[in-house]
Tab-separated table of C-alpha atoms in Angstrom:
chain	number	residue	atom	x	y	z
A	1	MET	CA	4.980	2.687	-20.379
A	2	SER	CA	4.597	-0.146	-17.950
A	3	GLY	CA	7.179	-2.167	-17.102
A	4	GLY	CA	7.843	-5.798	-17.365
A	5	SER	CA	8.077	-6.792	-21.095
A	6	GLY	CA	6.690	-3.662	-21.908
A	7	ARG	CA	10.685	-2.232	-20.890
A	8	SER	CA	13.241	-1.357	-23.328
A	9	ASP	CA	16.418	-3.272	-23.377
A	10	ASP	CA	18.176	0.139	-22.346
A	11	ASP	CA	15.803	1.338	-19.627
A	12	PRO	CA	17.520	2.633	-16.798
A	13	MET	CA	15.399	1.384	-14.496
A	14	GLU	CA	15.597	-2.637	-16.068
A	15	GLU	CA	19.779	-1.434	-15.580
A	16	GLU	CA	19.204	-0.631	-11.347
A	17	GLU	CA	17.531	-3.545	-11.225
A	18	GLU	CA	20.574	-5.577	-12.293
A	19	ASP	CA	22.615	-3.153	-10.421
A	20	ASN	CA	20.981	-4.718	-7.149
A	21	GLU	CA	21.242	-7.685	-7.424
A	22	ASP	CA	25.105	-7.944	-5.740
A	23	ASP	CA	23.453	-5.924	-2.789
A	24	ASP	CA	24.033	-7.336	0.558
A	25	ALA	CA	20.211	-10.095	1.450
A	26	ALA	CA	19.597	-7.850	4.435
A	27	SER	CA	20.347	-3.994	3.199
A	28	SER	CA	18.026	-1.651	2.097
A	29	SER	CA	18.881	0.482	-1.179
A	30	CYS	CA	17.668	3.495	-2.798
A	31	SER	CA	18.721	5.224	-5.582
A	32	LEU	CA	17.819	7.962	-8.159
A	33	VAL	CA	17.690	7.159	-11.815
A	34	PRO	CA	16.120	9.559	-14.730
A	35	SER	CA	12.702	8.563	-15.465
A	36	PRO	CA	11.587	7.699	-19.311
A	37	THR	CA	9.762	10.999	-19.406
A	38	ALA	CA	12.682	13.221	-18.301
A	39	SER	CA	15.124	11.656	-20.357
A	40	ALA	CA	12.516	12.727	-23.389
A	41	ASN	CA	12.595	16.130	-22.548
A	42	ALA	CA	16.492	16.231	-21.409
A	43	GLY	CA	17.912	20.036	-22.461
A	44	ALA	CA	14.857	21.266	-22.032
A	45	SER	CA	14.856	24.045	-19.428
A	46	SER	CA	12.549	22.518	-16.314
A	47	PRO	CA	14.094	20.539	-13.639
A	48	ARG	CA	14.368	16.527	-14.592
A	49	THR	CA	12.085	14.726	-12.943
A	50	MET	CA	13.905	11.688	-10.994
A	51	THR	CA	12.459	8.296	-10.145
A	52	THR	CA	13.911	6.292	-7.442
A	53	ILE	CA	13.510	3.006	-7.076
A	54	SER	CA	13.722	1.629	-3.561
A	55	ARG	CA	14.500	-2.034	-1.996
A	56	HIS	CA	12.036	-3.324	1.211
A	57	TYR	CA	13.519	-6.612	2.666
A	58	PHE	CA	10.976	-8.865	4.538
A	59	GLY	CA	12.786	-12.193	6.322
A	60	GLY	CA	15.171	-13.904	7.940
A	61	ASP	CA	17.950	-13.272	8.885
A	62	SER	CA	20.176	-13.779	6.065
A	63	SER	CA	19.658	-14.514	1.999
A	64	ALA	CA	20.155	-18.167	2.923
A	65	ASP	CA	17.172	-17.514	4.937
A	66	ASP	CA	14.060	-19.730	2.553
A	67	HIS	CA	11.616	-16.623	3.205
A	68	VAL	CA	13.900	-14.098	2.527
A	69	PHE	CA	12.553	-11.855	-0.370
A	70	PHE	CA	12.645	-8.131	-1.641
A	71	ILE	CA	10.474	-5.940	-2.969
A	72	ASP	CA	11.287	-3.389	-5.334
A	73	ILE	CA	9.210	-0.077	-5.057
A	74	ILE	CA	9.531	2.704	-7.841
A	75	GLU	CA	8.594	6.175	-6.807
A	76	ASN	CA	8.949	9.395	-8.421
A	77	MET	CA	10.031	12.311	-6.132
A	78	ARG	CA	8.077	15.164	-8.386
A	79	GLU	CA	4.526	13.547	-8.315
A	80	ASP	CA	1.731	13.221	-5.978
A	81	TYR	CA	1.208	11.474	-2.415
A	82	GLY	CA	0.893	8.136	-4.473
A	83	MET	CA	3.867	7.951	-5.504
A	84	PHE	CA	5.975	7.182	-2.299
A	85	VAL	CA	6.615	5.009	0.361
A	86	TRP	CA	5.506	6.578	3.462
A	87	PRO	CA	6.631	5.215	6.751
A	88	CYS	CA	2.545	3.564	7.424
A	89	SER	CA	2.958	1.662	4.073
A	90	LYS	CA	6.101	0.174	5.743
A	91	VAL	CA	4.392	-0.965	8.937
A	92	LEU	CA	1.776	-2.550	6.894
A	93	ALA	CA	3.502	-4.111	4.561
A	94	GLU	CA	6.326	-5.909	8.075
A	95	TYR	CA	2.712	-6.209	9.412
A	96	ILE	CA	1.357	-8.858	6.194
A	97	TRP	CA	4.570	-10.629	6.342
A	98	GLN	CA	4.724	-11.058	10.402
A	99	HIS	CA	0.756	-13.170	9.496
A	100	ARG	CA	1.831	-14.173	6.303
A	101	SER	CA	-0.203	-17.593	6.699
A	102	ARG	CA	-3.471	-15.102	7.426
A	103	PHE	CA	-3.119	-14.024	3.691
A	104	SER	CA	-2.262	-17.405	1.817
A	105	GLY	CA	-5.072	-17.922	-0.845
A	106	VAL	CA	-7.441	-15.136	0.649
A	107	PRO	CA	-8.805	-12.340	-1.625
A	108	VAL	CA	-7.398	-8.769	-0.579
A	109	VAL	CA	-7.970	-5.234	-1.718
A	110	GLU	CA	-5.455	-2.654	-0.962
A	111	LEU	CA	-7.324	0.828	-0.772
A	112	GLY	CA	-5.449	4.145	-1.824
A	113	ALA	CA	-2.503	1.939	-2.661
A	114	GLY	CA	0.014	4.351	-4.200
A	115	THR	CA	2.991	2.243	-4.693
A	116	SER	CA	0.711	-0.596	-3.096
A	117	LEU	CA	3.854	-2.042	-0.796
A	118	PRO	CA	1.372	-3.966	1.494
A	119	GLY	CA	-0.325	-5.270	-1.210
A	120	LEU	CA	2.454	-6.543	-3.244
A	121	VAL	CA	4.030	-8.242	-0.241
A	122	ALA	CA	0.271	-9.874	0.438
A	123	ALA	CA	0.567	-11.102	-2.689
A	124	LYS	CA	3.794	-12.607	-2.450
A	125	VAL	CA	3.185	-14.350	0.501
A	126	GLY	CA	0.031	-15.683	-1.626
A	127	ALA	CA	-3.021	-13.276	-1.260
A	128	ASN	CA	-5.070	-12.605	-4.139
A	129	VAL	CA	-4.629	-8.663	-4.550
A	130	ILE	CA	-6.078	-6.157	-6.127
A	131	LEU	CA	-4.448	-2.624	-6.046
A	132	THR	CA	-6.641	0.165	-6.128
A	133	ASP	CA	-6.790	4.268	-6.195
A	134	ASN	CA	-8.076	7.325	-7.547
A	135	SER	CA	-9.836	6.503	-10.609
A	136	TYR	CA	-8.421	9.981	-11.902
A	137	GLN	CA	-4.926	9.319	-11.071
A	138	THR	CA	-3.918	7.394	-14.168
A	139	GLU	CA	-0.241	8.055	-13.579
A	140	VAL	CA	-0.232	6.270	-10.441
A	141	LEU	CA	-2.359	3.619	-11.844
A	142	ASP	CA	0.038	2.801	-14.160
A	143	ASN	CA	2.886	3.146	-11.817
A	144	MET	CA	0.894	0.186	-9.703
A	145	LYS	CA	1.022	-2.021	-12.943
A	146	ARG	CA	4.483	-1.171	-13.865
A	147	MET	CA	5.815	-2.376	-10.208
A	148	CYS	CA	3.729	-5.614	-10.721
A	149	ASP	CA	5.294	-6.259	-13.734
A	150	PHE	CA	8.821	-5.106	-11.616
A	151	ASN	CA	8.405	-7.688	-8.993
A	152	LYS	CA	6.794	-10.320	-11.171
A	153	LEU	CA	3.656	-10.311	-9.494
A	154	ASN	CA	0.140	-11.092	-10.597
A	155	CYS	CA	-2.486	-8.357	-9.385
A	156	GLU	CA	-5.328	-6.889	-10.649
A	157	ILE	CA	-5.561	-2.712	-11.013
A	158	LEU	CA	-8.626	-1.029	-10.519
A	159	GLY	CA	-9.335	2.399	-10.588
A	160	LEU	CA	-11.508	3.123	-7.489
A	161	THR	CA	-12.213	6.566	-6.041
A	162	TRP	CA	-14.152	6.323	-2.367
A	163	GLY	CA	-17.681	7.258	-2.267
A	164	GLU	CA	-18.308	6.624	-5.531
A	165	TRP	CA	-20.133	3.238	-6.944
A	166	ASP	CA	-19.318	1.942	-9.761
A	167	GLU	CA	-20.066	-1.020	-11.007
A	168	PRO	CA	-16.326	-2.810	-10.721
A	169	MET	CA	-17.233	-2.127	-6.845
A	170	PHE	CA	-19.899	-4.309	-6.288
A	171	ASN	CA	-18.023	-6.991	-7.802
A	172	LEU	CA	-15.480	-6.905	-4.759
A	173	HIS	CA	-15.248	-9.700	-1.870
A	174	PRO	CA	-12.461	-9.507	0.075
A	175	GLN	CA	-11.775	-11.291	3.031
A	176	ILE	CA	-9.348	-8.435	4.182
A	177	VAL	CA	-9.237	-4.730	2.855
A	178	LEU	CA	-5.833	-2.961	3.612
A	179	GLY	CA	-5.195	0.553	3.642
A	180	ALA	CA	-1.492	2.474	4.710
A	181	ASP	CA	-2.054	6.654	6.114
A	182	VAL	CA	-5.606	6.721	4.438
A	183	LEU	CA	-6.351	8.753	7.188
A	184	TYR	CA	-4.679	11.749	6.572
A	185	ASP	CA	-7.178	13.977	5.084
A	186	SER	CA	-10.289	14.085	7.197
A	187	THR	CA	-12.063	16.117	4.084
A	188	ASP	CA	-11.759	12.263	2.726
A	189	PHE	CA	-12.845	10.457	5.733
A	190	ASP	CA	-16.350	10.124	5.002
A	191	ASP	CA	-15.946	8.535	2.000
A	192	LEU	CA	-13.484	6.313	2.837
A	193	PHE	CA	-15.705	4.546	5.861
A	194	ALA	CA	-18.970	4.426	3.681
A	195	THR	CA	-16.414	2.354	1.282
A	196	VAL	CA	-14.546	0.205	3.749
A	197	ALA	CA	-18.069	-0.670	5.204
A	198	PHE	CA	-19.230	-1.189	1.981
A	199	LEU	CA	-16.659	-3.735	1.006
A	200	LEU	CA	-16.887	-5.077	4.505
A	201	GLU	CA	-21.237	-5.557	4.056
A	202	ASN	CA	-20.112	-7.198	0.786
A	203	SER	CA	-17.289	-9.672	2.103
A	204	PRO	CA	-19.192	-11.080	6.003
A	205	GLY	CA	-16.390	-11.561	8.196
A	206	SER	CA	-13.854	-9.382	6.768
A	207	VAL	CA	-11.623	-6.600	8.036
A	208	PHE	CA	-10.085	-3.250	7.208
A	209	ILE	CA	-6.402	-3.251	8.362
A	210	THR	CA	-5.397	0.240	8.202
A	211	THR	CA	-2.195	1.769	9.360
A	212	TYR	CA	-2.253	6.002	10.185
A	213	HIS	CA	-0.481	8.344	11.792
A	214	ASN	CA	-2.026	9.396	15.300
A	215	ARG	CA	-2.351	12.997	14.473
A	216	SER	CA	-5.248	15.272	15.481
A	217	GLY	CA	-8.996	14.159	14.190
A	218	HIS	CA	-9.519	10.806	16.177
A	219	HIS	CA	-12.614	12.014	17.447
A	220	LEU	CA	-14.168	12.258	13.929
A	221	ILE	CA	-12.509	8.944	12.738
A	222	GLU	CA	-14.665	7.571	16.410
A	223	PHE	CA	-17.853	9.264	14.910
A	224	LEU	CA	-17.161	7.918	11.784
A	225	MET	CA	-16.917	4.658	12.355
A	226	VAL	CA	-19.872	4.769	14.706
A	227	LYS	CA	-22.164	6.088	11.786
A	228	TRP	CA	-21.489	3.693	9.626
A	229	GLY	CA	-21.567	0.671	11.598
A	230	LEU	CA	-17.868	-0.096	12.268
A	231	LYS	CA	-15.609	-1.106	15.600
A	232	CYS	CA	-12.015	-0.939	16.241
A	233	SER	CA	-11.118	-4.714	17.098
A	234	LYS	CA	-7.954	-4.483	17.369
A	235	LEU	CA	-5.138	-1.840	17.878
A	236	LEU	CA	-1.567	-1.752	18.273
A	237	ASP	CA	1.531	0.355	18.533
A	238	GLY	CA	2.814	0.256	15.034
A	239	TYR	CA	6.562	-0.113	16.658
A	240	SER	CA	5.468	-3.239	18.472
A	241	PHE	CA	5.809	-5.985	15.970
A	242	MET	CA	8.702	-3.482	13.918
A	243	PRO	CA	12.665	-5.195	13.946
A	244	PRO	CA	14.555	-2.522	15.478
A	245	CYS	CA	16.593	-2.017	11.558
A	246	LYS	CA	13.218	-0.663	10.411
A	247	ALA	CA	11.614	1.198	13.196
A	248	CYS	CA	15.000	3.185	13.663
A	249	SER	CA	14.254	5.003	10.040
A	250	LEU	CA	10.608	5.749	11.111
A	251	GLN	CA	9.352	8.850	12.586
A	252	GLY	CA	5.898	9.812	13.699
A	253	ASN	CA	2.767	8.044	16.404
A	254	ILE	CA	2.193	5.405	14.167
A	255	GLN	CA	-0.795	2.868	14.864
A	256	LEU	CA	-2.164	-0.292	13.283
A	257	VAL	CA	-6.123	-1.073	13.447
A	258	GLU	CA	-8.157	-3.603	12.453
A	259	ILE	CA	-11.698	-2.517	11.748
A	260	THR	CA	-14.847	-5.036	11.385
A	261	LEU	CA	-18.441	-4.206	11.595
A	262	ASP	CA	-20.351	-3.696	14.417
A	263	LYS	CA	-23.005	-5.996	14.468
A	264	GLN	CA	-25.059	-4.443	17.267
A	265	LEU	CA	-25.140	-1.264	15.066
A	266	SER	CA	-25.881	-2.790	11.727
A	267	ARG	CA	-28.821	-4.507	12.964
């Protein structure tokens, strides 16, 4: 069941949201509550599925700052990768916040959105956002809709599987394509870059902004970028722009890269 008006008065997630209203504005909170599925199955022999609501803070140094806001993310600790906020999502979301004027009024598509933190931040700062994830992962897509309702943000939800050319794909014309930690499984890289190249070609002047852990496999990434006529236009250390209070909770070598069409190769 999706959130927003679909939640019942005794929904544990709604109660958790009310409890968090008194949190200090500069803090991040994370609390465990049983999911509706777990509540329905209370007393069963299998362990309960636990849902966590994490609050992510963006803005000034205090709650008095006009630009301060929170994004609440619904995570499921027993589901797949698409139901957890990974460090790369936090880095990309912070980058969007710091470059918010670039996103205002702009059409944005997030690929492999999962818990959708970057896309939700983009929507919060005024972008017209379409959140996408694997068409076959209906539980992830349902959770994305619930989070939009939970945060009172109007984003379109679309099932989009990399490398599959369904009709809705041809109607996407983003100026900015987002992807957090989408360069994870090397078996998906070719389909991912094929999809990115199509979206960039469909929207002249557009850019793909992604964050990723600098793992082995970078030679394959470079090869596929050339194959699909793409080039790196900006490369940053993810920690170079993260506030210290956020950077201290992250691990790994996280990079942010902006990718565009290579006009010389695409001729």
